[in-house]
Amino acid sequence: MKPGFFSRITRHCLLGLGLAGACVPALAHAEQADRLVIFDDDGFALAQWMVLKSPHVKVLGFATVSGDFWQKEATAYALRGLEIANKTDVPVVPGATYPLMNSEKLTERWEALYGKLIWKGAWMKKWVEKTNQPLPPYHPADIVPDLPWGNPKLKPSAENAASFMLRMVHQYPGQITIIESGPMTNLALAQKMDPQFASLAKELVYMGGSLNPQQKLNSPAAAQFAREFVNSPRREFNIRFDPEAASIVMHAPWKHILMVPVDPSTETEMSAEFVKDITQSDTPIARIMRKSANNFPLWDEIAAAVWLDPSLIRTSAELYVDVNTAFSAQYGDILSWMEGYQPGLDEQKEKVVLTVDVPRMKALIKELIAQP
């Protein structure tokens, strides 16, 4: 979907009086062809707002899972995010609190054997090295701290995320995209509950995993981020938090899988300059985003953007992908093979995004934030 595409169609229909009759069926068809999507994530921010504000996209719901935050905190962020976007009719459906097998104690045991992890999400008590970032807000799973955006009044759905996603793919077979930008626990539970789950969805788009990221920007934040992958280029948090779930999902019979690994994100940064440029409009989301310059790469935003406009993908590869689930030094690392080299244990072929058109993606984000 090109930025401004639908607004240009509308403008031409209004100005081209002689073609007005011809425009009506096209617009009616576009309205009938809304793209259906469910977002599954361990937080809520710009990527979700991008999808919410995109024309001809219907968000069926937001599922939540533990990862960067505990599930209850992620749920609170999603509820508040919908209030800010004035989309309170979209359900927020709580999902898994804990990974299938991994745990905080197992992670600490792993670190004692194989070295410190840079980021552990909800299990993060302190930074290993000196950093400009504040201390992680470590707390128990059932505690929800006050949110910086204000606390939500909206309440979550009483349904659980796995059941919700199953119900939706049965209701709209072959029509729903699932965008996964957190650990895959909910997806794995849904697949185990009903082996038809993946095959009934239209596609899976996920941000997770890593192949061989390289530093592309010269900022201090980019240099600090790049150090994470110098010695462990295949390790990424979303997959590492629940490797067993990710492996289950990657063996499921999806019609199409689009993987957005860390690799393309090294050309991006949520810098003060970037934030200032994309928030020139005066919308509620723009006002919130003006305070969001954290200098992190645009991980989830890339996944949302390339789903909204696949032409933003500059280079990609077709690979079979899995996850190392052995409790070894490579636990949670991505495994990948070209055609013919995979083990043949139902690994699925994935389209892996390697680079994206960053200027055009920035323009798309800016346009979506400015939507009333």
PDB file of N, CA and C in Angstrom, residues 129-219:
ATOM      1  N   GLU A 129      26.550  -4.045  31.692  1.00  0.00           N
ATOM      2  CA  GLU A 129      27.563  -3.005  31.532  1.00  0.00           C
ATOM      3  C   GLU A 129      26.916  -1.637  31.719  1.00  0.00           C
ATOM      4  N   LYS A 130      27.738  -0.632  31.878  1.00  0.00           N
ATOM      5  CA  LYS A 130      27.232   0.729  32.040  1.00  0.00           C
ATOM      6  C   LYS A 130      26.503   1.154  30.778  1.00  0.00           C
ATOM      7  N   THR A 131      25.340   1.774  30.947  1.00  0.00           N
ATOM      8  CA  THR A 131      24.519   2.169  29.809  1.00  0.00           C
ATOM      9  C   THR A 131      23.765   3.444  30.147  1.00  0.00           C
ATOM     10  N   ASN A 132      23.308   4.133  29.106  1.00  0.00           N
ATOM     11  CA  ASN A 132      22.517   5.342  29.309  1.00  0.00           C
ATOM     12  C   ASN A 132      21.055   5.033  29.613  1.00  0.00           C
ATOM     13  N   GLN A 133      20.665   3.778  29.427  1.00  0.00           N
ATOM     14  CA  GLN A 133      19.279   3.400  29.679  1.00  0.00           C
ATOM     15  C   GLN A 133      19.010   3.330  31.185  1.00  0.00           C
ATOM     16  N   PRO A 134      17.787   3.659  31.618  1.00  0.00           N
ATOM     17  CA  PRO A 134      17.459   3.514  33.047  1.00  0.00           C
ATOM     18  C   PRO A 134      17.423   2.040  33.440  1.00  0.00           C
ATOM     19  N   LEU A 135      17.454   1.772  34.733  1.00  0.00           N
ATOM     20  CA  LEU A 135      17.359   0.398  35.198  1.00  0.00           C
ATOM     21  C   LEU A 135      16.042  -0.231  34.749  1.00  0.00           C
ATOM     22  N   PRO A 136      16.057  -1.492  34.347  1.00  0.00           N
ATOM     23  CA  PRO A 136      14.807  -2.148  33.952  1.00  0.00           C
ATOM     24  C   PRO A 136      13.815  -2.179  35.114  1.00  0.00           C
ATOM     25  N   PRO A 137      12.532  -2.025  34.835  1.00  0.00           N
ATOM     26  CA  PRO A 137      11.519  -2.006  35.916  1.00  0.00           C
ATOM     27  C   PRO A 137      11.146  -3.415  36.352  1.00  0.00           C
ATOM     28  N   TYR A 138      12.066  -4.102  37.002  1.00  0.00           N
ATOM     29  CA  TYR A 138      11.854  -5.490  37.416  1.00  0.00           C
ATOM     30  C   TYR A 138      10.767  -5.564  38.489  1.00  0.00           C
ATOM     31  N   HIS A 139       9.820  -6.489  38.300  1.00  0.00           N
ATOM     32  CA  HIS A 139       8.744  -6.674  39.280  1.00  0.00           C
ATOM     33  C   HIS A 139       8.075  -8.023  39.024  1.00  0.00           C
ATOM     34  N   PRO A 140       7.282  -8.541  39.971  1.00  0.00           N
ATOM     35  CA  PRO A 140       6.593  -9.820  39.777  1.00  0.00           C
ATOM     36  C   PRO A 140       5.575  -9.766  38.647  1.00  0.00           C
ATOM     37  N   ALA A 141       5.163 -10.948  38.185  1.00  0.00           N
ATOM     38  CA  ALA A 141       4.283 -11.058  37.016  1.00  0.00           C
ATOM     39  C   ALA A 141       2.915 -10.441  37.234  1.00  0.00           C
ATOM     40  N   ASP A 142       2.432 -10.421  38.483  1.00  0.00           N
ATOM     41  CA  ASP A 142       1.069  -9.944  38.734  1.00  0.00           C
ATOM     42  C   ASP A 142       1.007  -8.458  39.082  1.00  0.00           C
ATOM     43  N   ILE A 143       2.138  -7.765  39.031  1.00  0.00           N
ATOM     44  CA  ILE A 143       2.183  -6.335  39.334  1.00  0.00           C
ATOM     45  C   ILE A 143       2.165  -5.541  38.031  1.00  0.00           C
ATOM     46  N   VAL A 144       1.317  -4.516  37.973  1.00  0.00           N
ATOM     47  CA  VAL A 144       1.287  -3.617  36.820  1.00  0.00           C
ATOM     48  C   VAL A 144       1.607  -2.213  37.311  1.00  0.00           C
ATOM     49  N   PRO A 145       2.806  -1.709  37.027  1.00  0.00           N
ATOM     50  CA  PRO A 145       3.166  -0.350  37.469  1.00  0.00           C
ATOM     51  C   PRO A 145       2.325   0.694  36.737  1.00  0.00           C
ATOM     52  N   ASP A 146       2.289   1.901  37.284  1.00  0.00           N
ATOM     53  CA  ASP A 146       1.633   3.006  36.588  1.00  0.00           C
ATOM     54  C   ASP A 146       2.316   3.235  35.241  1.00  0.00           C
ATOM     55  N   LEU A 147       1.526   3.425  34.196  1.00  0.00           N
ATOM     56  CA  LEU A 147       2.073   3.591  32.860  1.00  0.00           C
ATOM     57  C   LEU A 147       2.429   5.057  32.604  1.00  0.00           C
ATOM     58  N   PRO A 148       3.464   5.323  31.825  1.00  0.00           N
ATOM     59  CA  PRO A 148       3.821   6.711  31.518  1.00  0.00           C
ATOM     60  C   PRO A 148       2.757   7.431  30.693  1.00  0.00           C
ATOM     61  N   TRP A 149       1.933   6.667  29.976  1.00  0.00           N
ATOM     62  CA  TRP A 149       0.859   7.280  29.171  1.00  0.00           C
ATOM     63  C   TRP A 149      -0.414   7.503  29.987  1.00  0.00           C
ATOM     64  N   GLY A 150      -0.415   7.101  31.259  1.00  0.00           N
ATOM     65  CA  GLY A 150      -1.633   7.088  32.057  1.00  0.00           C
ATOM     66  C   GLY A 150      -2.210   5.687  32.066  1.00  0.00           C
ATOM     67  N   ASN A 151      -2.927   5.339  33.114  1.00  0.00           N
ATOM     68  CA  ASN A 151      -3.474   3.994  33.236  1.00  0.00           C
ATOM     69  C   ASN A 151      -4.807   3.872  32.503  1.00  0.00           C
ATOM     70  N   PRO A 152      -5.079   2.706  31.906  1.00  0.00           N
ATOM     71  CA  PRO A 152      -6.299   2.550  31.105  1.00  0.00           C
ATOM     72  C   PRO A 152      -7.548   2.366  31.960  1.00  0.00           C
ATOM     73  N   LYS A 153      -8.670   2.812  31.410  1.00  0.00           N
ATOM     74  CA  LYS A 153      -9.975   2.512  32.003  1.00  0.00           C
ATOM     75  C   LYS A 153     -10.637   1.343  31.283  1.00  0.00           C
ATOM     76  N   LEU A 154     -10.212   1.139  30.041  1.00  0.00           N
ATOM     77  CA  LEU A 154     -10.725   0.034  29.232  1.00  0.00           C
ATOM     78  C   LEU A 154     -10.329  -1.297  29.857  1.00  0.00           C
ATOM     79  N   LYS A 155     -11.195  -2.303  29.752  1.00  0.00           N
ATOM     80  CA  LYS A 155     -10.933  -3.619  30.335  1.00  0.00           C
ATOM     81  C   LYS A 155     -10.607  -4.633  29.232  1.00  0.00           C
ATOM     82  N   PRO A 156      -9.775  -5.627  29.555  1.00  0.00           N
ATOM     83  CA  PRO A 156      -9.441  -6.639  28.558  1.00  0.00           C
ATOM     84  C   PRO A 156     -10.571  -7.643  28.363  1.00  0.00           C
ATOM     85  N   SER A 157     -10.482  -8.405  27.300  1.00  0.00           N
ATOM     86  CA  SER A 157     -11.429  -9.477  27.024  1.00  0.00           C
ATOM     87  C   SER A 157     -11.282 -10.574  28.073  1.00  0.00           C
ATOM     88  N   ALA A 158     -12.365 -11.293  28.324  1.00  0.00           N
ATOM     89  CA  ALA A 158     -12.324 -12.426  29.250  1.00  0.00           C
ATOM     90  C   ALA A 158     -11.801 -13.686  28.570  1.00  0.00           C
ATOM     91  N   GLU A 159     -11.684 -13.660  27.243  1.00  0.00           N
ATOM     92  CA  GLU A 159     -11.186 -14.807  26.488  1.00  0.00           C
ATOM     93  C   GLU A 159      -9.663 -14.861  26.595  1.00  0.00           C
ATOM     94  N   ASN A 160      -9.083 -16.040  26.338  1.00  0.00           N
ATOM     95  CA  ASN A 160      -7.621 -16.104  26.295  1.00  0.00           C
ATOM     96  C   ASN A 160      -7.150 -16.030  24.847  1.00  0.00           C
ATOM     97  N   ALA A 161      -5.916 -15.597  24.655  1.00  0.00           N
ATOM     98  CA  ALA A 161      -5.417 -15.257  23.323  1.00  0.00           C
ATOM     99  C   ALA A 161      -5.435 -16.437  22.366  1.00  0.00           C
ATOM    100  N   ALA A 162      -4.998 -17.608  22.819  1.00  0.00           N
ATOM    101  CA  ALA A 162      -4.962 -18.767  21.925  1.00  0.00           C
ATOM    102  C   ALA A 162      -6.365 -19.125  21.437  1.00  0.00           C
ATOM    103  N   SER A 163      -7.329 -19.149  22.338  1.00  0.00           N
ATOM    104  CA  SER A 163      -8.713 -19.460  21.944  1.00  0.00           C
ATOM    105  C   SER A 163      -9.272 -18.396  21.010  1.00  0.00           C
ATOM    106  N   PHE A 164      -8.966 -17.133  21.299  1.00  0.00           N
ATOM    107  CA  PHE A 164      -9.435 -16.034  20.443  1.00  0.00           C
ATOM    108  C   PHE A 164      -8.901 -16.182  19.022  1.00  0.00           C
ATOM    109  N   MET A 165      -7.600 -16.424  18.880  1.00  0.00           N
ATOM    110  CA  MET A 165      -7.034 -16.551  17.547  1.00  0.00           C
ATOM    111  C   MET A 165      -7.599 -17.768  16.811  1.00  0.00           C
ATOM    112  N   LEU A 166      -7.808 -18.852  17.530  1.00  0.00           N
ATOM    113  CA  LEU A 166      -8.436 -20.030  16.917  1.00  0.00           C
ATOM    114  C   LEU A 166      -9.844 -19.719  16.429  1.00  0.00           C
ATOM    115  N   ARG A 167     -10.598 -19.048  17.264  1.00  0.00           N
ATOM    116  CA  ARG A 167     -11.969 -18.701  16.877  1.00  0.00           C
ATOM    117  C   ARG A 167     -11.982 -17.799  15.646  1.00  0.00           C
ATOM    118  N   MET A 168     -11.057 -16.860  15.581  1.00  0.00           N
ATOM    119  CA  MET A 168     -11.021 -15.927  14.458  1.00  0.00           C
ATOM    120  C   MET A 168     -10.638 -16.621  13.144  1.00  0.00           C
ATOM    121  N   VAL A 169      -9.621 -17.503  13.163  1.00  0.00           N
ATOM    122  CA  VAL A 169      -9.215 -18.138  11.902  1.00  0.00           C
ATOM    123  C   VAL A 169     -10.277 -19.111  11.410  1.00  0.00           C
ATOM    124  N   HIS A 170     -11.064 -19.669  12.314  1.00  0.00           N
ATOM    125  CA  HIS A 170     -12.188 -20.505  11.878  1.00  0.00           C
ATOM    126  C   HIS A 170     -13.323 -19.644  11.323  1.00  0.00           C
ATOM    127  N   GLN A 171     -13.495 -18.453  11.877  1.00  0.00           N
ATOM    128  CA  GLN A 171     -14.549 -17.554  11.403  1.00  0.00           C
ATOM    129  C   GLN A 171     -14.189 -16.924  10.058  1.00  0.00           C
ATOM    130  N   TYR A 172     -12.897 -16.653   9.846  1.00  0.00           N
ATOM    131  CA  TYR A 172     -12.430 -16.025   8.599  1.00  0.00           C
ATOM    132  C   TYR A 172     -11.314 -16.871   7.986  1.00  0.00           C
ATOM    133  N   PRO A 173     -11.625 -18.093   7.531  1.00  0.00           N
ATOM    134  CA  PRO A 173     -10.563 -18.974   7.026  1.00  0.00           C
ATOM    135  C   PRO A 173      -9.844 -18.374   5.822  1.00  0.00           C
ATOM    136  N   GLY A 174      -8.512 -18.432   5.869  1.00  0.00           N
ATOM    137  CA  GLY A 174      -7.692 -17.966   4.766  1.00  0.00           C
ATOM    138  C   GLY A 174      -7.616 -16.470   4.607  1.00  0.00           C
ATOM    139  N   GLN A 175      -8.114 -15.707   5.594  1.00  0.00           N
ATOM    140  CA  GLN A 175      -8.183 -14.253   5.441  1.00  0.00           C
ATOM    141  C   GLN A 175      -7.335 -13.470   6.451  1.00  0.00           C
ATOM    142  N   ILE A 176      -6.891 -14.094   7.524  1.00  0.00           N
ATOM    143  CA  ILE A 176      -6.280 -13.348   8.627  1.00  0.00           C
ATOM    144  C   ILE A 176      -4.761 -13.437   8.596  1.00  0.00           C
ATOM    145  N   THR A 177      -4.133 -12.276   8.634  1.00  0.00           N
ATOM    146  CA  THR A 177      -2.691 -12.190   8.878  1.00  0.00           C
ATOM    147  C   THR A 177      -2.469 -12.073  10.381  1.00  0.00           C
ATOM    148  N   ILE A 178      -1.526 -12.827  10.892  1.00  0.00           N
ATOM    149  CA  ILE A 178      -1.115 -12.667  12.280  1.00  0.00           C
ATOM    150  C   ILE A 178       0.255 -12.022  12.280  1.00  0.00           C
ATOM    151  N   ILE A 179       0.362 -10.844  12.897  1.00  0.00           N
ATOM    152  CA  ILE A 179       1.646 -10.168  13.057  1.00  0.00           C
ATOM    153  C   ILE A 179       2.141 -10.452  14.463  1.00  0.00           C
ATOM    154  N   GLU A 180       3.244 -11.156  14.545  1.00  0.00           N
ATOM    155  CA  GLU A 180       3.836 -11.523  15.830  1.00  0.00           C
ATOM    156  C   GLU A 180       5.082 -10.691  16.051  1.00  0.00           C
ATOM    157  N   SER A 181       5.084  -9.876  17.116  1.00  0.00           N
ATOM    158  CA  SER A 181       6.269  -9.077  17.416  1.00  0.00           C
ATOM    159  C   SER A 181       6.732  -9.277  18.853  1.00  0.00           C
ATOM    160  N   GLY A 182       6.379 -10.417  19.414  1.00  0.00           N
ATOM    161  CA  GLY A 182       6.855 -10.806  20.736  1.00  0.00           C
ATOM    162  C   GLY A 182       7.180 -12.289  20.713  1.00  0.00           C
ATOM    163  N   PRO A 183       7.423 -12.900  21.869  1.00  0.00           N
ATOM    164  CA  PRO A 183       7.595 -14.350  21.919  1.00  0.00           C
ATOM    165  C   PRO A 183       6.360 -15.068  21.379  1.00  0.00           C
ATOM    166  N   MET A 184       6.549 -16.292  20.875  1.00  0.00           N
ATOM    167  CA  MET A 184       5.498 -16.985  20.131  1.00  0.00           C
ATOM    168  C   MET A 184       4.677 -17.947  20.974  1.00  0.00           C
ATOM    169  N   THR A 185       4.621 -17.742  22.275  1.00  0.00           N
ATOM    170  CA  THR A 185       3.943 -18.678  23.172  1.00  0.00           C
ATOM    171  C   THR A 185       2.470 -18.852  22.808  1.00  0.00           C
ATOM    172  N   ASN A 186       1.763 -17.758  22.574  1.00  0.00           N
ATOM    173  CA  ASN A 186       0.339 -17.852  22.238  1.00  0.00           C
ATOM    174  C   ASN A 186       0.107 -18.632  20.947  1.00  0.00           C
ATOM    175  N   LEU A 187       0.940 -18.387  19.957  1.00  0.00           N
ATOM    176  CA  LEU A 187       0.795 -19.084  18.669  1.00  0.00           C
ATOM    177  C   LEU A 187       1.039 -20.581  18.834  1.00  0.00           C
ATOM    178  N   ALA A 188       2.051 -20.937  19.624  1.00  0.00           N
ATOM    179  CA  ALA A 188       2.342 -22.353  19.841  1.00  0.00           C
ATOM    180  C   ALA A 188       1.192 -23.041  20.571  1.00  0.00           C
ATOM    181  N   LEU A 189       0.614 -22.361  21.558  1.00  0.00           N
ATOM    182  CA  LEU A 189      -0.528 -22.937  22.282  1.00  0.00           C
ATOM    183  C   LEU A 189      -1.706 -23.137  21.346  1.00  0.00           C
ATOM    184  N   ALA A 190      -1.978 -22.167  20.490  1.00  0.00           N
ATOM    185  CA  ALA A 190      -3.083 -22.295  19.536  1.00  0.00           C
ATOM    186  C   ALA A 190      -2.842 -23.458  18.576  1.00  0.00           C
ATOM    187  N   GLN A 191      -1.601 -23.601  18.109  1.00  0.00           N
ATOM    188  CA  GLN A 191      -1.287 -24.679  17.172  1.00  0.00           C
ATOM    189  C   GLN A 191      -1.424 -26.051  17.829  1.00  0.00           C
ATOM    190  N   LYS A 192      -1.025 -26.158  19.089  1.00  0.00           N
ATOM    191  CA  LYS A 192      -1.164 -27.429  19.794  1.00  0.00           C
ATOM    192  C   LYS A 192      -2.618 -27.732  20.149  1.00  0.00           C
ATOM    193  N   MET A 193      -3.407 -26.695  20.405  1.00  0.00           N
ATOM    194  CA  MET A 193      -4.823 -26.897  20.696  1.00  0.00           C
ATOM    195  C   MET A 193      -5.581 -27.349  19.458  1.00  0.00           C
ATOM    196  N   ASP A 194      -5.199 -26.834  18.297  1.00  0.00           N
ATOM    197  CA  ASP A 194      -5.888 -27.162  17.048  1.00  0.00           C
ATOM    198  C   ASP A 194      -4.863 -27.195  15.919  1.00  0.00           C
ATOM    199  N   PRO A 195      -4.488 -28.376  15.407  1.00  0.00           N
ATOM    200  CA  PRO A 195      -3.484 -28.476  14.337  1.00  0.00           C
ATOM    201  C   PRO A 195      -3.879 -27.762  13.047  1.00  0.00           C
ATOM    202  N   GLN A 196      -5.138 -27.342  12.917  1.00  0.00           N
ATOM    203  CA  GLN A 196      -5.579 -26.595  11.739  1.00  0.00           C
ATOM    204  C   GLN A 196      -5.246 -25.108  11.829  1.00  0.00           C
ATOM    205  N   PHE A 197      -4.830 -24.656  12.999  1.00  0.00           N
ATOM    206  CA  PHE A 197      -4.671 -23.221  13.235  1.00  0.00           C
ATOM    207  C   PHE A 197      -3.853 -22.533  12.151  1.00  0.00           C
ATOM    208  N   ALA A 198      -2.617 -22.950  11.964  1.00  0.00           N
ATOM    209  CA  ALA A 198      -1.733 -22.267  11.006  1.00  0.00           C
ATOM    210  C   ALA A 198      -2.272 -22.344   9.593  1.00  0.00           C
ATOM    211  N   SER A 199      -2.816 -23.477   9.215  1.00  0.00           N
ATOM    212  CA  SER A 199      -3.294 -23.652   7.842  1.00  0.00           C
ATOM    213  C   SER A 199      -4.543 -22.827   7.559  1.00  0.00           C
ATOM    214  N   LEU A 200      -5.273 -22.433   8.605  1.00  0.00           N
ATOM    215  CA  LEU A 200      -6.480 -21.624   8.408  1.00  0.00           C
ATOM    216  C   LEU A 200      -6.169 -20.129   8.324  1.00  0.00           C
ATOM    217  N   ALA A 201      -4.984 -19.718   8.760  1.00  0.00           N
ATOM    218  CA  ALA A 201      -4.603 -18.309   8.647  1.00  0.00           C
ATOM    219  C   ALA A 201      -4.157 -18.012   7.221  1.00  0.00           C
ATOM    220  N   LYS A 202      -4.157 -16.749   6.865  1.00  0.00           N
ATOM    221  CA  LYS A 202      -3.640 -16.331   5.556  1.00  0.00           C
ATOM    222  C   LYS A 202      -2.121 -16.363   5.549  1.00  0.00           C
ATOM    223  N   GLU A 203      -1.512 -15.840   6.633  1.00  0.00           N
ATOM    224  CA  GLU A 203      -0.053 -15.776   6.689  1.00  0.00           C
ATOM    225  C   GLU A 203       0.374 -15.404   8.095  1.00  0.00           C
ATOM    226  N   LEU A 204       1.663 -15.637   8.345  1.00  0.00           N
ATOM    227  CA  LEU A 204       2.306 -15.198   9.574  1.00  0.00           C
ATOM    228  C   LEU A 204       3.408 -14.213   9.216  1.00  0.00           C
ATOM    229  N   VAL A 205       3.382 -13.048   9.846  1.00  0.00           N
ATOM    230  CA  VAL A 205       4.465 -12.066   9.725  1.00  0.00           C
ATOM    231  C   VAL A 205       5.050 -11.921  11.121  1.00  0.00           C
ATOM    232  N   TYR A 206       6.346 -12.175  11.272  1.00  0.00           N
ATOM    233  CA  TYR A 206       6.893 -12.062  12.620  1.00  0.00           C
ATOM    234  C   TYR A 206       8.204 -11.303  12.642  1.00  0.00           C
ATOM    235  N   MET A 207       8.376 -10.509  13.723  1.00  0.00           N
ATOM    236  CA  MET A 207       9.646  -9.863  14.003  1.00  0.00           C
ATOM    237  C   MET A 207      10.342 -10.711  15.046  1.00  0.00           C
ATOM    238  N   GLY A 208      11.451 -11.293  14.642  1.00  0.00           N
ATOM    239  CA  GLY A 208      12.182 -12.142  15.561  1.00  0.00           C
ATOM    240  C   GLY A 208      13.308 -12.851  14.848  1.00  0.00           C
ATOM    241  N   GLY A 209      14.272 -13.286  15.617  1.00  0.00           N
ATOM    242  CA  GLY A 209      15.389 -14.008  15.040  1.00  0.00           C
ATOM    243  C   GLY A 209      16.465 -13.080  14.508  1.00  0.00           C
ATOM    244  N   SER A 210      17.566 -13.679  14.126  1.00  0.00           N
ATOM    245  CA  SER A 210      18.716 -12.917  13.681  1.00  0.00           C
ATOM    246  C   SER A 210      19.589 -13.817  12.817  1.00  0.00           C
ATOM    247  N   LEU A 211      20.137 -13.253  11.741  1.00  0.00           N
ATOM    248  CA  LEU A 211      21.033 -14.010  10.870  1.00  0.00           C
ATOM    249  C   LEU A 211      22.472 -13.533  11.045  1.00  0.00           C
ATOM    250  N   ASN A 212      22.739 -12.303  10.655  1.00  0.00           N
ATOM    251  CA  ASN A 212      24.089 -11.757  10.795  1.00  0.00           C
ATOM    252  C   ASN A 212      24.035 -10.230  10.745  1.00  0.00           C
ATOM    253  N   PRO A 213      23.448  -9.582  11.738  1.00  0.00           N
ATOM    254  CA  PRO A 213      23.287  -8.121  11.701  1.00  0.00           C
ATOM    255  C   PRO A 213      24.637  -7.402  11.699  1.00  0.00           C
ATOM    256  N   GLN A 214      24.702  -6.319  10.946  1.00  0.00           N
ATOM    257  CA  GLN A 214      25.909  -5.504  10.877  1.00  0.00           C
ATOM    258  C   GLN A 214      25.572  -4.065  11.229  1.00  0.00           C
ATOM    259  N   GLN A 215      26.466  -3.382  11.928  1.00  0.00           N
ATOM    260  CA  GLN A 215      26.239  -1.984  12.263  1.00  0.00           C
ATOM    261  C   GLN A 215      26.216  -1.143  10.994  1.00  0.00           C
ATOM    262  N   LYS A 216      25.148  -0.347  10.812  1.00  0.00           N
ATOM    263  CA  LYS A 216      25.000   0.490   9.622  1.00  0.00           C
ATOM    264  C   LYS A 216      25.037   1.976   9.949  1.00  0.00           C
ATOM    265  N   LEU A 217      24.705   2.350  11.189  1.00  0.00           N
ATOM    266  CA  LEU A 217      24.686   3.748  11.600  1.00  0.00           C
ATOM    267  C   LEU A 217      25.870   4.028  12.523  1.00  0.00           C
ATOM    268  N   ASN A 218      26.230   5.304  12.625  1.00  0.00           N
ATOM    269  CA  ASN A 218      27.423   5.666  13.385  1.00  0.00           C
ATOM    270  C   ASN A 218      27.135   6.259  14.764  1.00  0.00           C
ATOM    271  N   SER A 219      25.907   6.228  15.188  1.00  0.00           N
ATOM    272  CA  SER A 219      25.566   6.815  16.476  1.00  0.00           C
ATOM    273  C   SER A 219      26.068   5.933  17.626  1.00  0.00           C
TER     274      SER A 219
END
